[in-house]
Amino acid sequence: WLAELEHLDSMKFQFPSIEMRLQVLSAHLRAIVIYCPSSALRLPLVELLEAEIKNNSDVNRRVSAALALVTHSSVCGPLNRAQWVLELVEKLAMSPDLAPVFRVYIGQVCGFWYWFNGNFGPALLTYERTAEWADKLNLKVRHFIALYIIGSIHIATGRDSEGEVIAQTLQNLSRPKNPFQAGILTYFRLFVALKGQNKQAAIEEIEHSKILDELGSPFYSCGRRIHAAIAYATFGMFCEARRSLSELREIVSVHYPLHESYFHFTRAFVAIREQNVLETRDALERGFETAKLVGGPGGVGWMLGGTTDVLAAALKLEIGTATARDWIRRMQLTCPDLNLPQWPWPIK
């Protein structure tokens, strides 16, 4: 169907209206971002949407296009490219002509951008509101995704009990034959296994998570490798962790070159568990340096609670201290070590 979208896009001058053209461009960009981000058509589509969104009068079409641009900025970077689009979306969200379903889309995509920026507080509030709207409108997939991000934020910030509640809710809502939902559930079950130090269960969930590769999306395949590397390293299975790291690096280098920090921060976690100070230092230095390319922490929040360990190590080694402290504040993380004076404690 990507080929069909490309065909429609090539017929742009035959569209009966600019609204229809904008709709096709938006769908095409969203599909490329998730399924084929290395496509040579990606950046030209972004430039076309950025230009045409300013000339369209239909509120719903403009919101659809704007959200495609925000999704692109979040997943492919740089994050600040979507700043003006977010401001536009906030204005369009006040329009009485906006369809209710688009309010759910706005919450989902804007919350996603906040999450990738490390602004976990606004992301959580946005997704909680979005989950409520999606539930009222019976948008089951959107409701499921909103709960997934809410649970991910709880896990990343150390609110384990809340994360477990979300995991159970998702389990009750999931459809067993849906590979996306099945894959998402493995993320939460893997978290529970890690918390309970249940090695066998963790290994089983890593195997189950391979269903995400069936989606054909490098985005989800990237997340799966991060989770696998974290889990393997947690249980001292360093050969397996290194294999996941190698696969992660290949996916990132081909599809998400601006997100090289994904690889380096995950590598830092593995090196910390191996007690390899030299590699930990190298991974952290390169992680903070490459994070400048995307303009924020990006996928650091995906690390199954390992984010605090990585940023605490950065503070101890005095690497990227200012950036680490800023991310910790924005993510509202809990310090894993009470004897860490460099941590930005909210009260002293």
Coordinates of C-alpha atoms in Angstrom, one line a residue:
W1 CA 0.0 0.0 0.0
L2 CA 3.0 2.3 0.2
A3 CA 3.3 1.8 -3.5
E4 CA -0.3 2.8 -3.9
L5 CA 0.3 6.0 -1.9
E6 CA 3.3 6.8 -4.1
H7 CA 1.1 6.4 -7.1
L8 CA -1.6 8.7 -5.7
D9 CA 1.1 11.3 -4.8
S10 CA 2.4 11.2 -8.4
M11 CA -1.1 12.1 -9.6
K12 CA -1.1 15.3 -7.4
F13 CA -2.2 17.6 -10.2
Q14 CA -5.2 15.4 -10.9
F15 CA -6.7 15.8 -7.4
P16 CA -10.0 17.6 -7.5
S17 CA -9.1 19.7 -4.4
I18 CA -6.1 20.8 -2.3
E19 CA -7.8 19.1 0.7
M20 CA -7.6 15.7 -1.0
R21 CA -4.0 16.3 -2.0
L22 CA -3.1 17.2 1.6
Q23 CA -4.8 14.1 2.9
V24 CA -2.8 11.8 0.6
L25 CA 0.5 13.6 1.4
S26 CA -0.3 13.2 5.1
A27 CA -1.1 9.5 4.9
H28 CA 2.0 8.9 2.7
L29 CA 4.4 10.6 5.2
R30 CA 2.9 8.8 8.2
A31 CA 3.4 5.4 6.4
I32 CA 7.0 6.2 5.4
V33 CA 7.9 7.3 9.0
I34 CA 6.8 4.1 10.6
Y35 CA 7.5 1.6 7.8
C36 CA 10.1 3.0 5.5
P37 CA 11.9 6.0 7.1
S38 CA 15.0 5.5 4.8
S39 CA 12.9 6.3 1.8
A40 CA 14.2 9.1 -0.4
L41 CA 10.7 10.5 -0.6
R42 CA 10.5 11.3 3.2
L43 CA 12.1 14.7 3.3
P44 CA 10.5 16.0 0.1
L45 CA 7.1 15.0 1.5
V46 CA 7.9 16.9 4.7
E47 CA 8.8 20.0 2.7
L48 CA 5.6 19.7 0.7
L49 CA 3.4 19.3 3.7
E50 CA 5.1 22.2 5.5
A51 CA 4.4 24.4 2.5
E52 CA 0.8 23.3 1.8
I53 CA -0.4 23.2 5.4
K54 CA -0.2 27.0 5.4
N55 CA -2.4 27.3 2.3
N56 CA -5.2 25.0 3.3
S57 CA -8.5 26.2 4.9
D58 CA -10.0 22.9 6.0
V59 CA -9.3 22.6 9.8
N60 CA -9.4 18.8 9.9
R61 CA -7.1 18.3 6.9
R62 CA -4.7 20.9 8.3
V63 CA -4.6 19.0 11.7
S64 CA -4.1 15.7 9.9
A65 CA -1.1 17.2 8.0
A66 CA 0.3 18.8 11.1
L67 CA 0.1 15.6 13.1
A68 CA 2.0 13.8 10.3
L69 CA 4.8 16.4 10.6
V70 CA 4.9 16.1 14.4
T71 CA 5.1 12.3 14.1
H72 CA 8.0 12.7 11.6
S73 CA 9.8 15.1 13.9
S74 CA 9.4 12.7 16.9
V75 CA 10.5 9.5 15.2
C76 CA 13.0 10.7 12.6
G77 CA 14.1 14.0 14.2
P78 CA 15.1 16.7 14.7
L79 CA 12.5 17.4 17.4
N80 CA 12.6 21.2 17.1
R81 CA 11.5 21.0 13.5
A82 CA 7.9 20.5 14.7
Q83 CA 7.8 23.3 17.2
W84 CA 5.9 25.7 15.0
V85 CA 3.6 22.9 13.9
L86 CA 2.7 22.1 17.6
E87 CA 1.8 25.8 18.1
L88 CA -0.4 25.7 15.0
V89 CA -2.1 22.5 16.3
E90 CA -2.8 24.2 19.6
K91 CA -4.7 26.9 17.8
L92 CA -6.5 24.6 15.5
A93 CA -7.6 22.4 18.5
M94 CA -9.8 25.4 19.6
S95 CA -11.8 25.4 16.3
P96 CA -15.5 24.4 16.6
D97 CA -15.2 22.8 13.2
L98 CA -12.7 20.2 14.4
A99 CA -14.1 16.6 14.4
P100 CA -14.0 14.9 17.9
V101 CA -11.8 12.1 16.6
F102 CA -9.1 14.6 15.7
R103 CA -8.9 15.7 19.3
V104 CA -7.8 12.2 20.1
Y105 CA -5.2 12.3 17.3
I106 CA -3.9 15.6 18.6
G107 CA -3.5 14.2 22.1
Q108 CA -1.8 11.1 20.9
V109 CA 0.7 12.7 18.6
C110 CA 1.5 15.8 20.7
G111 CA 1.9 13.5 23.8
F112 CA 4.3 11.4 21.7
W113 CA 6.4 14.5 20.9
Y114 CA 6.5 15.5 24.6
W115 CA 7.6 12.0 25.5
F116 CA 10.5 12.0 23.0
N117 CA 11.5 15.4 24.3
G118 CA 11.7 14.0 27.8
N119 CA 8.8 16.1 29.0
F120 CA 7.2 13.2 30.8
G121 CA 4.9 15.4 33.0
P122 CA 3.1 17.1 30.0
A123 CA 3.2 13.8 28.1
L124 CA 1.5 11.9 30.9
L125 CA -1.3 14.5 31.3
T126 CA -1.9 14.6 27.6
Y127 CA -2.1 10.9 27.3
E128 CA -4.4 10.5 30.3
R129 CA -6.8 13.0 28.7
T130 CA -6.4 11.2 25.3
A131 CA -7.1 7.8 26.8
E132 CA -10.3 9.2 28.3
W133 CA -11.5 10.7 25.0
A134 CA -10.6 7.6 23.0
D135 CA -12.5 5.4 25.4
K136 CA -15.6 7.6 25.2
L137 CA -15.4 7.6 21.4
N138 CA -14.9 3.8 21.4
L139 CA -11.6 4.2 19.5
K140 CA -10.1 1.0 20.8
V141 CA -6.7 1.1 19.1
R142 CA -6.1 4.7 20.1
H143 CA -7.2 3.9 23.7
F144 CA -4.7 1.0 23.8
I145 CA -1.8 3.1 22.5
A146 CA -2.5 5.9 25.0
L147 CA -2.5 3.4 27.9
Y148 CA 0.7 1.9 26.5
I149 CA 2.5 5.3 26.7
I150 CA 1.1 6.1 30.1
G151 CA 2.4 2.7 31.3
S152 CA 5.8 3.4 29.7
I153 CA 6.1 6.7 31.5
H154 CA 5.2 5.1 34.8
I155 CA 7.9 2.4 34.3
A156 CA 10.5 4.9 33.2
T157 CA 9.9 7.1 36.3
G158 CA 9.9 4.3 38.8
R159 CA 6.2 4.2 39.5
D160 CA 6.2 0.4 39.4
S161 CA 2.8 -0.2 40.9
E162 CA 1.1 2.1 38.4
G163 CA 2.9 0.4 35.6
E164 CA 1.7 -3.0 36.7
V165 CA -1.9 -1.7 36.8
I166 CA -1.6 -0.5 33.2
A167 CA -0.1 -3.8 32.2
Q168 CA -3.1 -5.7 33.6
T169 CA -5.5 -3.3 31.9
L170 CA -3.8 -3.8 28.5
Q171 CA -3.9 -7.5 29.0
N172 CA -7.7 -7.3 29.5
L173 CA -8.1 -5.1 26.4
S174 CA -5.8 -6.9 24.0
R175 CA -6.8 -9.2 21.2
P176 CA -4.6 -12.3 21.0
K177 CA -4.2 -12.3 17.2
N178 CA -3.2 -8.7 16.9
P179 CA 0.6 -8.7 16.6
F180 CA 1.0 -5.0 17.6
Q181 CA -1.0 -5.5 20.8
A182 CA 0.7 -8.8 21.5
G183 CA 4.1 -7.2 21.1
I184 CA 3.2 -4.3 23.4
L185 CA 2.1 -6.7 26.1
T186 CA 5.5 -8.4 26.0
Y187 CA 7.1 -5.0 26.9
F188 CA 5.1 -4.8 30.1
R189 CA 5.5 -8.5 31.0
L190 CA 9.2 -8.1 30.5
F191 CA 9.2 -5.2 32.9
V192 CA 7.4 -7.3 35.5
A193 CA 9.9 -10.2 35.0
L194 CA 12.8 -7.8 35.4
K195 CA 11.4 -6.3 38.6
G196 CA 10.8 -9.8 40.0
Q197 CA 14.3 -11.0 38.9
N198 CA 12.6 -13.8 37.0
K199 CA 15.2 -14.7 34.4
Q200 CA 13.2 -17.5 32.7
A201 CA 10.1 -15.3 32.3
A202 CA 12.2 -12.5 30.9
I203 CA 13.8 -14.7 28.3
E204 CA 10.4 -16.0 27.3
E205 CA 9.1 -12.5 26.8
I206 CA 12.1 -11.5 24.7
E207 CA 11.2 -14.5 22.4
H208 CA 7.5 -13.5 22.4
S209 CA 8.5 -9.9 21.5
K210 CA 9.8 -11.1 18.1
I211 CA 6.2 -10.8 16.9
L212 CA 6.8 -7.1 16.6
D213 CA 9.2 -7.8 13.7
E214 CA 6.2 -9.1 11.8
L215 CA 4.8 -5.6 11.6
G216 CA 7.6 -4.7 9.1
S217 CA 8.4 -1.5 11.0
P218 CA 11.9 -0.6 11.9
F219 CA 10.5 1.7 14.6
Y220 CA 9.1 -1.2 16.6
S221 CA 12.0 -3.5 15.7
C222 CA 14.3 -0.8 17.2
G223 CA 12.4 -0.7 20.4
R224 CA 12.4 -4.5 20.7
R225 CA 16.2 -4.6 20.5
I226 CA 16.6 -1.9 23.1
H227 CA 14.4 -3.9 25.5
A228 CA 16.2 -7.2 24.7
A229 CA 19.6 -5.7 25.3
I230 CA 18.5 -4.2 28.6
A231 CA 16.9 -7.5 29.8
Y232 CA 19.9 -9.7 28.8
A233 CA 22.4 -7.4 30.4
T234 CA 20.3 -7.3 33.6
F235 CA 20.7 -11.0 33.9
G236 CA 24.3 -11.1 32.9
M237 CA 23.7 -12.6 29.5
F238 CA 26.2 -10.3 27.8
C239 CA 26.8 -12.2 24.6
E240 CA 23.0 -12.1 23.9
A241 CA 23.0 -8.4 24.9
R242 CA 25.8 -7.6 22.5
R243 CA 24.0 -9.4 19.7
S244 CA 20.9 -7.2 20.3
L245 CA 23.1 -4.2 20.4
S246 CA 24.6 -5.1 17.0
E247 CA 21.1 -5.5 15.5
L248 CA 20.0 -2.2 17.0
R249 CA 23.0 -0.4 15.6
E250 CA 22.2 -1.7 12.1
I251 CA 18.6 -0.6 12.3
V252 CA 19.4 2.8 13.6
S253 CA 22.2 3.4 11.0
V254 CA 19.9 2.6 8.1
H255 CA 16.6 4.1 9.2
Y256 CA 17.2 6.6 12.0
P257 CA 20.7 8.1 11.6
L258 CA 19.7 11.1 13.8
H259 CA 18.8 8.8 16.6
E260 CA 22.3 7.2 17.0
S261 CA 22.0 8.0 20.7
Y262 CA 19.5 5.1 20.9
F263 CA 22.4 2.7 20.4
H264 CA 24.9 4.5 22.6
F265 CA 22.7 4.9 25.6
T266 CA 21.7 1.2 25.4
R267 CA 25.3 0.3 25.0
A268 CA 26.1 2.4 28.1
F269 CA 23.6 0.3 30.1
V270 CA 25.2 -2.9 29.0
A271 CA 28.7 -1.6 29.8
I272 CA 27.5 -0.5 33.3
R273 CA 26.3 -4.1 34.0
E274 CA 29.5 -5.5 32.7
Q275 CA 31.4 -3.0 35.0
N276 CA 33.3 -1.8 32.0
V277 CA 34.1 1.8 33.0
L278 CA 36.0 2.6 29.8
E279 CA 33.2 1.6 27.5
T280 CA 30.6 3.2 29.8
R281 CA 32.4 6.5 29.5
D282 CA 32.8 6.2 25.7
A283 CA 29.1 5.2 25.3
L284 CA 27.9 8.1 27.4
E285 CA 30.1 10.6 25.7
R286 CA 28.9 9.5 22.3
G287 CA 25.3 9.2 23.5
F288 CA 25.2 12.8 24.7
E289 CA 27.0 14.1 21.6
T290 CA 24.7 12.3 19.1
A291 CA 21.6 13.3 21.1
K292 CA 22.3 16.8 19.9
L293 CA 21.5 15.7 16.4
V294 CA 17.9 14.9 17.3
G295 CA 17.7 17.8 19.9
G296 CA 16.6 15.8 23.0
P297 CA 16.7 12.5 24.8
G298 CA 14.6 10.7 22.1
G299 CA 14.3 7.0 23.0
V300 CA 16.1 7.1 26.3
G301 CA 12.7 6.7 28.0
W302 CA 12.2 3.3 26.3
M303 CA 14.8 1.7 28.5
L304 CA 12.6 -0.4 30.8
G305 CA 13.6 1.7 33.9
G306 CA 17.2 1.6 32.9
T307 CA 17.2 5.4 32.1
T308 CA 17.9 6.3 35.8
D309 CA 20.9 3.9 35.9
V310 CA 22.4 5.5 32.7
L311 CA 21.9 9.1 33.8
A312 CA 23.1 8.4 37.3
A313 CA 26.3 6.9 35.8
A314 CA 26.7 10.0 33.7
L315 CA 26.6 12.2 36.8
K316 CA 29.1 10.0 38.7
L317 CA 31.5 10.1 35.7
E318 CA 30.8 13.8 35.2
I319 CA 29.8 13.3 31.5
G320 CA 27.1 15.5 30.0
T321 CA 26.3 16.6 33.5
A322 CA 24.1 19.7 32.6
T323 CA 22.2 17.7 30.0
A324 CA 21.7 14.7 32.3
R325 CA 20.4 16.9 35.1
D326 CA 18.0 18.7 32.7
W327 CA 16.6 15.4 31.4
I328 CA 16.2 14.0 34.9
R329 CA 14.2 17.1 35.9
R330 CA 12.0 16.9 32.8
M331 CA 11.5 13.2 33.1
Q332 CA 10.8 13.5 36.8
L333 CA 13.1 10.5 37.5
T334 CA 13.7 9.0 41.0
C335 CA 17.4 8.7 42.1
P336 CA 18.6 5.1 42.3
D337 CA 21.4 6.0 44.7
L338 CA 20.8 8.2 47.8
N339 CA 24.6 8.9 47.9
L340 CA 24.6 10.8 44.7
P341 CA 24.9 14.5 45.5
Q342 CA 25.1 15.4 41.8
W343 CA 21.5 14.3 41.3
P344 CA 19.1 17.3 40.9
W345 CA 17.1 16.7 44.1
P346 CA 13.8 18.6 44.2
I347 CA 14.3 19.4 47.9
K348 CA 17.6 19.9 49.6

